[in-house]
PDB file of C-alpha atoms in Angstrom:
ATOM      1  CA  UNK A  28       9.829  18.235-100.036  1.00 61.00           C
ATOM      2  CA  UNK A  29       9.195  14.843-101.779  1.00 73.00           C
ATOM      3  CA  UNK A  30       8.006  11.914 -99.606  1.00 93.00           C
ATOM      4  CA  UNK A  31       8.988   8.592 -99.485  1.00 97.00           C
ATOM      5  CA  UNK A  32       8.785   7.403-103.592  1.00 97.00           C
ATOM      6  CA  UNK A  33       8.593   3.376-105.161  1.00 98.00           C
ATOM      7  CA  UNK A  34       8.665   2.552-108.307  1.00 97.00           C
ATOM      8  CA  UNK A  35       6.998   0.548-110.142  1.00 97.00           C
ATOM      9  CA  UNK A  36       3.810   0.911-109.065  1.00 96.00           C
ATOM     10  CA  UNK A  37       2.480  -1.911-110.155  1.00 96.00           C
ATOM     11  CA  UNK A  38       3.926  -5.310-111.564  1.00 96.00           C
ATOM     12  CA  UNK A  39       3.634  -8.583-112.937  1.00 98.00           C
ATOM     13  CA  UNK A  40       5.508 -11.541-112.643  1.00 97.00           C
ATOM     14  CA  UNK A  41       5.462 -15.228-112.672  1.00 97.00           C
ATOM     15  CA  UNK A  42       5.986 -17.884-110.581  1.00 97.00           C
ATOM     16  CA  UNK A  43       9.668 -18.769-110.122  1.00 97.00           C
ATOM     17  CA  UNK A  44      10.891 -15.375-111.610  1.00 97.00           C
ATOM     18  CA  UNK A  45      13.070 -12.916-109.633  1.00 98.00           C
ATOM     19  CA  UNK A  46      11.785  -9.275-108.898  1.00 98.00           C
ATOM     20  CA  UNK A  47      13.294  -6.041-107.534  1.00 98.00           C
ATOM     21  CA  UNK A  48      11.589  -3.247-106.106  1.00 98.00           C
ATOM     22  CA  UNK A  49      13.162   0.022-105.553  1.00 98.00           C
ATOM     23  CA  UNK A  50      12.646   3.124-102.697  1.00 98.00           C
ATOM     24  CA  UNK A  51      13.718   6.580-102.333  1.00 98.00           C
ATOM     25  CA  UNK A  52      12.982   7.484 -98.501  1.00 97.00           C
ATOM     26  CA  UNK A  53      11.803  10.743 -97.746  1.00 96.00           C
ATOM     27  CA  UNK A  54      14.437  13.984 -97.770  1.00 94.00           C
ATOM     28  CA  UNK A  55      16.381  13.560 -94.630  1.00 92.00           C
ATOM     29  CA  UNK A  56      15.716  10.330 -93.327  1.00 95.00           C
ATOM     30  CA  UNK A  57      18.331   7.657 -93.438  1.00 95.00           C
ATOM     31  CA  UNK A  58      16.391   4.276 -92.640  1.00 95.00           C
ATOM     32  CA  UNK A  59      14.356   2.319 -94.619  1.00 96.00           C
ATOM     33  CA  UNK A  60      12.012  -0.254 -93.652  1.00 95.00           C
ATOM     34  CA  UNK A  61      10.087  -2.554 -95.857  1.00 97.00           C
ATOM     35  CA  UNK A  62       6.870  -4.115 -95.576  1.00 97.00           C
ATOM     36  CA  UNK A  63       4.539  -6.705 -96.746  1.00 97.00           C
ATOM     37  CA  UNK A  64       0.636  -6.373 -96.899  1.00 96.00           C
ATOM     38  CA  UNK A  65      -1.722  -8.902 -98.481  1.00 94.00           C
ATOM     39  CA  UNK A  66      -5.119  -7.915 -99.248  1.00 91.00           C
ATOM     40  CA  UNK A  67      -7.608  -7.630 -96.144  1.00 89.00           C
ATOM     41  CA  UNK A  68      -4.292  -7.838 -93.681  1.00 91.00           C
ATOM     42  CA  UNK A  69      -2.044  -5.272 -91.840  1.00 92.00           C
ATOM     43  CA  UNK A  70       1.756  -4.628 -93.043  1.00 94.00           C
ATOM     44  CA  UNK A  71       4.204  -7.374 -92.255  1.00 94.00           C
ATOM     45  CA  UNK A  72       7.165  -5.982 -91.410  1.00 93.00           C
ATOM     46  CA  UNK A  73      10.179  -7.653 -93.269  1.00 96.00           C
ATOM     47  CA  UNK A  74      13.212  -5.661 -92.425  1.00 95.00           C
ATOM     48  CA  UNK A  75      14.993  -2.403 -91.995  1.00 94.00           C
ATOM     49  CA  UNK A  76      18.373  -0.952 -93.483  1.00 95.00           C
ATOM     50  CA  UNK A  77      20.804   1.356 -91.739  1.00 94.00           C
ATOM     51  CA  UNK A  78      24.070   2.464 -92.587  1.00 94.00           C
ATOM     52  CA  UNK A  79      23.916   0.431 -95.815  1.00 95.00           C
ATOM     53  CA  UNK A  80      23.392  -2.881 -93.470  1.00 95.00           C
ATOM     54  CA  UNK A  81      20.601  -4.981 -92.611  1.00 95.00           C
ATOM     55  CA  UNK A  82      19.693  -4.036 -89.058  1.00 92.00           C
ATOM     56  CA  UNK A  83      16.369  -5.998 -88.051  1.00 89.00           C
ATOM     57  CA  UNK A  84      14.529  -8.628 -89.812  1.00 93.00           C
ATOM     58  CA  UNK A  85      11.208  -9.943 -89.596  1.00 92.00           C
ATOM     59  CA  UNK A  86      10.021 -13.764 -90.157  1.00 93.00           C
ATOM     60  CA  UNK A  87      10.721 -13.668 -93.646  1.00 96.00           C
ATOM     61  CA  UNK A  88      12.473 -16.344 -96.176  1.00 97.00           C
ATOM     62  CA  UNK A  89      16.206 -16.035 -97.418  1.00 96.00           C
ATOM     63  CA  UNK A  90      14.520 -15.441-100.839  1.00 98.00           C
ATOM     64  CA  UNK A  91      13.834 -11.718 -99.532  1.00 98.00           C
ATOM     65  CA  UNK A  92      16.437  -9.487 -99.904  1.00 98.00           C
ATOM     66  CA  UNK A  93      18.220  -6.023-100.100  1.00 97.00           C
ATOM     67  CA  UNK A  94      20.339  -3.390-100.093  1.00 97.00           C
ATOM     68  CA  UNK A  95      20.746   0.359 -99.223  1.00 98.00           C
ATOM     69  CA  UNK A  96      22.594   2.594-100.795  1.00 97.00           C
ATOM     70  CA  UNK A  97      25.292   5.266-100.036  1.00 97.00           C
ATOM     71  CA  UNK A  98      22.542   7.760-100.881  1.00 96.00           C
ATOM     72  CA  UNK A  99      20.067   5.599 -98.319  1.00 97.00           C
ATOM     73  CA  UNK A 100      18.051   4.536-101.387  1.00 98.00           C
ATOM     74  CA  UNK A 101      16.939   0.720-100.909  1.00 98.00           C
ATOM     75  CA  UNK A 102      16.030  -2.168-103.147  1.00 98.00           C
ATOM     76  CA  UNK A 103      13.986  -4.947-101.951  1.00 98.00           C
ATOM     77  CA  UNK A 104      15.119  -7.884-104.335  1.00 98.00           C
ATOM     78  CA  UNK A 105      12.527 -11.271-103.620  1.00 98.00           C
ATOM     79  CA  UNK A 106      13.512 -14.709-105.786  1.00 97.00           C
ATOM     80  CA  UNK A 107      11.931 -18.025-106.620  1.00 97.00           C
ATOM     81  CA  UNK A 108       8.709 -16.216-106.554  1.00 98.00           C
ATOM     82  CA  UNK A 109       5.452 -18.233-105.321  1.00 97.00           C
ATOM     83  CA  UNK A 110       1.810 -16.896-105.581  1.00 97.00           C
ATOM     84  CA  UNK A 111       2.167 -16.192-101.923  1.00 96.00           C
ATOM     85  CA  UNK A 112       3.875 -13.278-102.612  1.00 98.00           C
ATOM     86  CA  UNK A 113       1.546 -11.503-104.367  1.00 97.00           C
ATOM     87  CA  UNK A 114       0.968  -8.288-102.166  1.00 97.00           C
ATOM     88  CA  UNK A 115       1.611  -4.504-101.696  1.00 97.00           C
ATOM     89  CA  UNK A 116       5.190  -4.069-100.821  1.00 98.00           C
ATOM     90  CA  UNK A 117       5.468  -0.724 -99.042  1.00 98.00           C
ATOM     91  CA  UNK A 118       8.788   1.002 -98.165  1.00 98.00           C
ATOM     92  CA  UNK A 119       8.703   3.306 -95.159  1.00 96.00           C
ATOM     93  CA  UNK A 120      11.462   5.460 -93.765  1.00 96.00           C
ATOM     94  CA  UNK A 121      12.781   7.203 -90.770  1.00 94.00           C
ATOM     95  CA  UNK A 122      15.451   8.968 -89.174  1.00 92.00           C
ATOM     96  CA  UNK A 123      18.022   6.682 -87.137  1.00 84.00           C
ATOM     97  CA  UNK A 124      17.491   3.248 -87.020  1.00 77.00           C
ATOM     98  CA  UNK A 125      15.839   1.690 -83.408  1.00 74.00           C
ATOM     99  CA  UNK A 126      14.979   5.617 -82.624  1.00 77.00           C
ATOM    100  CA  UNK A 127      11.347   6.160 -81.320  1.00 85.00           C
ATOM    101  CA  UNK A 128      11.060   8.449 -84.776  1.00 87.00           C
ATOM    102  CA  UNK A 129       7.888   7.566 -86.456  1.00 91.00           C
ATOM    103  CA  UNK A 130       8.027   6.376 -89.804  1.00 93.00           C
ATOM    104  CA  UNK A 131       6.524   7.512 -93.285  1.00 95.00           C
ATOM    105  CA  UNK A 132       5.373   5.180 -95.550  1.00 96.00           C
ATOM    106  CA  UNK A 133       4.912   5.293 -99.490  1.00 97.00           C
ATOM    107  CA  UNK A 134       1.913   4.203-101.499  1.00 96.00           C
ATOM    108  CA  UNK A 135       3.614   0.946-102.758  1.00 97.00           C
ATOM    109  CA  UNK A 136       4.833  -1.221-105.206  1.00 98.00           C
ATOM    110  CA  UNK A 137       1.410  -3.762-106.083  1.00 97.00           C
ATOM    111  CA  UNK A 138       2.783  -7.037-107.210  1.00 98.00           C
ATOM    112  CA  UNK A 139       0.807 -10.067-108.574  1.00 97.00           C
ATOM    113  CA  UNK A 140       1.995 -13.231-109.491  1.00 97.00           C
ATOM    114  CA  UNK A 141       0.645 -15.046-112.016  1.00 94.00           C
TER     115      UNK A 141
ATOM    116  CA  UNK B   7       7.531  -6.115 -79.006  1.00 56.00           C
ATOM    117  CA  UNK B   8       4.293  -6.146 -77.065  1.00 56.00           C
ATOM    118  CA  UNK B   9       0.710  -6.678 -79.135  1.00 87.00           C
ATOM    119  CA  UNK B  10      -2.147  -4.751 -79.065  1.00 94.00           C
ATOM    120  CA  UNK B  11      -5.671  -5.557 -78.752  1.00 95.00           C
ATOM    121  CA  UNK B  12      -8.448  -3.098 -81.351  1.00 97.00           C
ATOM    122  CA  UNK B  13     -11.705  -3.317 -81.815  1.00 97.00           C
ATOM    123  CA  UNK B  14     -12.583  -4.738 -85.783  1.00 96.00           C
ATOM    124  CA  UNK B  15     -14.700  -1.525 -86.831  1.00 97.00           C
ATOM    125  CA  UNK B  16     -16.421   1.406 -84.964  1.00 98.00           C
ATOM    126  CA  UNK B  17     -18.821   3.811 -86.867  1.00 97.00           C
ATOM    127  CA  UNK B  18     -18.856   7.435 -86.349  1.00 96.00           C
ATOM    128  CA  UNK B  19     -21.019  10.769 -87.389  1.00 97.00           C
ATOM    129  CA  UNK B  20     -19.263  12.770 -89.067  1.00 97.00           C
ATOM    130  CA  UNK B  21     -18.733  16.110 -86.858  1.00 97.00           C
ATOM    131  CA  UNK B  22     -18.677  13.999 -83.781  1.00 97.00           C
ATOM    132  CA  UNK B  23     -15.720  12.725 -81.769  1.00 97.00           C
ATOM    133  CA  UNK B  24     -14.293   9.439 -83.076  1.00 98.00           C
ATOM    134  CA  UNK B  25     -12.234   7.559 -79.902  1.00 98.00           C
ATOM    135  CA  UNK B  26     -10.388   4.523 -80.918  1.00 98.00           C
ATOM    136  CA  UNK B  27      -9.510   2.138 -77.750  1.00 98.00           C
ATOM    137  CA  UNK B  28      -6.250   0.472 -78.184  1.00 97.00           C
ATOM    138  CA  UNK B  29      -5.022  -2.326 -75.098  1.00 96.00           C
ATOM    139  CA  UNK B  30      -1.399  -3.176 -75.038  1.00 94.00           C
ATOM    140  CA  UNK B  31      -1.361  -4.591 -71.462  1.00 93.00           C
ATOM    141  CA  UNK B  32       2.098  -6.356 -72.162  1.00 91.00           C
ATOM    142  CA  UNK B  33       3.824  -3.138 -73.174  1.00 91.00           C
ATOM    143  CA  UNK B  34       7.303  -2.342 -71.464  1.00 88.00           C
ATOM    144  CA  UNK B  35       8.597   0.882 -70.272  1.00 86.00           C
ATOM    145  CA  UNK B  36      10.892   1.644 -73.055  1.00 88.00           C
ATOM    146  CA  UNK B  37       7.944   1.146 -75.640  1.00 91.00           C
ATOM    147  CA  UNK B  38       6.155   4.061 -77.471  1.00 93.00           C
ATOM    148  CA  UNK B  39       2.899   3.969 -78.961  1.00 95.00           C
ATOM    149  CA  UNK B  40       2.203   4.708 -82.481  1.00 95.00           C
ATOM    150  CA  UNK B  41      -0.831   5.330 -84.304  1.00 97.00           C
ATOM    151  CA  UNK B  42      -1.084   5.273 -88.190  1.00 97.00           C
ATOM    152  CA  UNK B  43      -3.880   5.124 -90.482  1.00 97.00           C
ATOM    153  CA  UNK B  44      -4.486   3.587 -93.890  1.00 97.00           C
ATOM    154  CA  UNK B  45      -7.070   4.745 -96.329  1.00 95.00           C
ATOM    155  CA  UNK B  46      -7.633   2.242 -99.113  1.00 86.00           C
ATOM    156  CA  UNK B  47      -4.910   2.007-101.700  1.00 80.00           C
ATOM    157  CA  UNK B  48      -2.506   4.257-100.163  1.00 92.00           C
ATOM    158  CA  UNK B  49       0.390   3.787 -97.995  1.00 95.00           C
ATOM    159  CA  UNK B  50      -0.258   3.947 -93.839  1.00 96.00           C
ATOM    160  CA  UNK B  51      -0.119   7.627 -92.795  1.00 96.00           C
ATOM    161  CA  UNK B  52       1.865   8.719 -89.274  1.00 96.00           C
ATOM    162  CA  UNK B  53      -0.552  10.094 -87.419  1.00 97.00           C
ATOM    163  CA  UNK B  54       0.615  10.473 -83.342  1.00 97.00           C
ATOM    164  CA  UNK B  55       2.828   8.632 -81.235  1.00 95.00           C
ATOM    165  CA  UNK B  56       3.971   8.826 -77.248  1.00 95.00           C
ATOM    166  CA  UNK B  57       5.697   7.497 -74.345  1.00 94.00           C
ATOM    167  CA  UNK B  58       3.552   8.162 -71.134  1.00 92.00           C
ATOM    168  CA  UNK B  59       1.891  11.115 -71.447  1.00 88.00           C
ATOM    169  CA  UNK B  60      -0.496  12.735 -73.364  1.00 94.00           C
ATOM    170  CA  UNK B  61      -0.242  14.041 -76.750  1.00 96.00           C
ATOM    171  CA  UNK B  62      -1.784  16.306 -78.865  1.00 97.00           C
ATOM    172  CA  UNK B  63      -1.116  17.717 -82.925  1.00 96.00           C
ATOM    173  CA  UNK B  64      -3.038  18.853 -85.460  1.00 95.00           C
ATOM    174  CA  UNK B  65      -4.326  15.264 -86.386  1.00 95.00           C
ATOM    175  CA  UNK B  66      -5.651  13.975 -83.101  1.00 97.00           C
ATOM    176  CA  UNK B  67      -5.093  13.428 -79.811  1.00 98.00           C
ATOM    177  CA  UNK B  68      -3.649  10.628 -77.386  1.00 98.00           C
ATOM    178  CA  UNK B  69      -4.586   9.962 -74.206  1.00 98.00           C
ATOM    179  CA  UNK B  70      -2.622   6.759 -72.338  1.00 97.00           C
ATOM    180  CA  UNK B  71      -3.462   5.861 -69.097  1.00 96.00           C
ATOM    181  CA  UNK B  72      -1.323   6.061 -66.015  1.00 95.00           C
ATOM    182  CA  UNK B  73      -0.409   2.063 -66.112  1.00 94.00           C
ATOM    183  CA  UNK B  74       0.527   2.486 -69.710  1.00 95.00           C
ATOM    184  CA  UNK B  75      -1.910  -0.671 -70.871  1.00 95.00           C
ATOM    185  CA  UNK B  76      -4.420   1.025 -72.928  1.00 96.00           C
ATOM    186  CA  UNK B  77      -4.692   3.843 -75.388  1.00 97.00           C
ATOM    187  CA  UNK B  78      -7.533   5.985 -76.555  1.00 98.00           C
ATOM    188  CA  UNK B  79      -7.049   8.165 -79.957  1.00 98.00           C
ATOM    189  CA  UNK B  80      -8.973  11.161 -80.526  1.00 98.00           C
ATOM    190  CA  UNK B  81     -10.554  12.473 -83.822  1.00 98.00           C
ATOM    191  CA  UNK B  82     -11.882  15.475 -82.353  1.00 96.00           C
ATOM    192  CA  UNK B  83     -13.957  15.755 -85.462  1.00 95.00           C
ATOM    193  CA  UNK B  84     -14.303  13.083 -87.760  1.00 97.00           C
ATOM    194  CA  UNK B  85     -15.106  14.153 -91.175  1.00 97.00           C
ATOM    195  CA  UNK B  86     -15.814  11.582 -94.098  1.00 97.00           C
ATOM    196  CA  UNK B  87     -12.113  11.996 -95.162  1.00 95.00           C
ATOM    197  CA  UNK B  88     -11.304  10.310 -91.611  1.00 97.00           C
ATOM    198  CA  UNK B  89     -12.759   6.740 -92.965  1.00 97.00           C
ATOM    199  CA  UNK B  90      -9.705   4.446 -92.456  1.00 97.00           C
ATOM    200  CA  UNK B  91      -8.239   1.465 -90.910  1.00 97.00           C
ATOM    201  CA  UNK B  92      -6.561   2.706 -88.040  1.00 98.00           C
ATOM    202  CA  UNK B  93      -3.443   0.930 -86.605  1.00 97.00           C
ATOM    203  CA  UNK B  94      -1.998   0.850 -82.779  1.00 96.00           C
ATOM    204  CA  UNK B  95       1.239  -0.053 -82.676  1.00 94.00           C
ATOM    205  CA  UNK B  96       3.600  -0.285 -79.233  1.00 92.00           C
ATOM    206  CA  UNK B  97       7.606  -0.255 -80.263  1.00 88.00           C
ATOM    207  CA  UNK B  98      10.428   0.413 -78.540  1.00 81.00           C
ATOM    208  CA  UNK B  99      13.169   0.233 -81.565  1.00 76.00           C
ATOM    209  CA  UNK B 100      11.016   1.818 -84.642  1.00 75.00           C
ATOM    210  CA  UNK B 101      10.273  -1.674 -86.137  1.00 78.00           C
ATOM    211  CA  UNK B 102       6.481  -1.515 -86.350  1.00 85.00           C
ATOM    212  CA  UNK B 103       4.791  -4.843 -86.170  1.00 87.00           C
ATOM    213  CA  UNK B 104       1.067  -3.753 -87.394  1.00 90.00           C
ATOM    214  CA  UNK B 105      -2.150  -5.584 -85.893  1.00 89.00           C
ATOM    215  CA  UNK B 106      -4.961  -6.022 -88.250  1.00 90.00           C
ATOM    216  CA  UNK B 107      -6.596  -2.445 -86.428  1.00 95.00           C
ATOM    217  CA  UNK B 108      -9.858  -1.115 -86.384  1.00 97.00           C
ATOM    218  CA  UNK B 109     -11.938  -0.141 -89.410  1.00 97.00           C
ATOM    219  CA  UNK B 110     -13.364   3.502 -88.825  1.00 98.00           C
ATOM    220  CA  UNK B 111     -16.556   4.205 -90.964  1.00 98.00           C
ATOM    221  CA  UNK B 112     -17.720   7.712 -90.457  1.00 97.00           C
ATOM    222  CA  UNK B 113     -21.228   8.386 -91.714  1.00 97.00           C
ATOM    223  CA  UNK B 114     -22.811  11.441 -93.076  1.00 96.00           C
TER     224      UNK B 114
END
């Protein structure tokens, strides 16, 4: 029973580029939430996808974006990037969105910005 | 969603009991409490969560008092494996808004 999966791993950008990060959540679940964490800080939680639709959203930019798919997949898309958002961008998911079902996280997608 | 006060870091020998103290005095009745844990360079990791009353799996233990504004979590015992920042977290509509938690060292 694979867990929640992102790809890449790690990656490298520069400033101004666009990036997209990708999640598989774990078998079953049909939420996914995504997260920011710079180093030395707890996750920040930027926002969750249910049903294909953007259901809560933390106090993050316009420039952060994404999209679920029919297969709850999700892709976390962030533009006109800034060294700011260099961080670990973890994708966590659940079962039924605003539940009290706990979520499980992947290992992350590291991303610097040069 | 209500926040939650942890201490920075707590040390613990390994074998021994490790009991985190977590205050959320702000926390409303339709909010659970999580705890996760995050060992360095991996993603946080689920580890308990409840409503009112006590809970217990093969992980830890919870124990939240009567009023519902304060937490303890139980490590019944801690191994060098349990080394992690743990993370409280009070929700009542599964978005978790982490704190910056408490740094558990366990020592041989």
């Amino acid at each position: 029973d694979a867990g929640v999966t992102q790809s890449p791993t790690h990656l490298i950008k520069t400033r101004g580029q666009q990036v997209t990060l990708r999640c598989s959540p774990k078998s079953g679940h049909d939420t996914v939430s995504w997260y920011q964490q710079a180093l030395g800080q707890g996750p920040q939680f930027i926002f969750q996808y249910y049903e294909e639709e953007e259901r809560q959203r933390g106090n993050f930019p316009d420039r952060f974006s994404g999209h679920q798919f029919p297969n709850y997949s999700s892709e976390l898309n962030v533009n006109a990037l800034l060294l700011g958002d260099s961080a670990l961008y973890l994708c966590a998911s659940s079962l039924g969105s605003g539940s009290n079902q706990p979520q499980h996280f992947g290992d992350g997608t590291r991303l610097s910005i040069l | 969603d209500a926040k939650t006060t942890q201490p920075p870091s707590m040390d613990c020998a390994e074998g021994r009991a490790a009991n985190l103290p977590c205050n959320h005095s702000t926390i409303s009745g339709n909010e659970y409490v999580y705890w996760y844990r995050q060992i360095h360079s991996q993603g946080p990791q689920y580890i308990i969560h409840g409503l009112k009353n006590n809970e217990t799996n093969e992980m830890a233990s919870l124990i939240i008092t009567e009023d519902r504004k304060s937490s303890t979590l139980i490590l019944p015992h801690a191994t060098l494996r349990d080394t992690a920042v743990y993370y409280c977290i009070v929700s009542r509509n599964n978005d978790m808004r982490f704190g910056a938690g408490t740094r558990l060292t366990v020592k041989p």
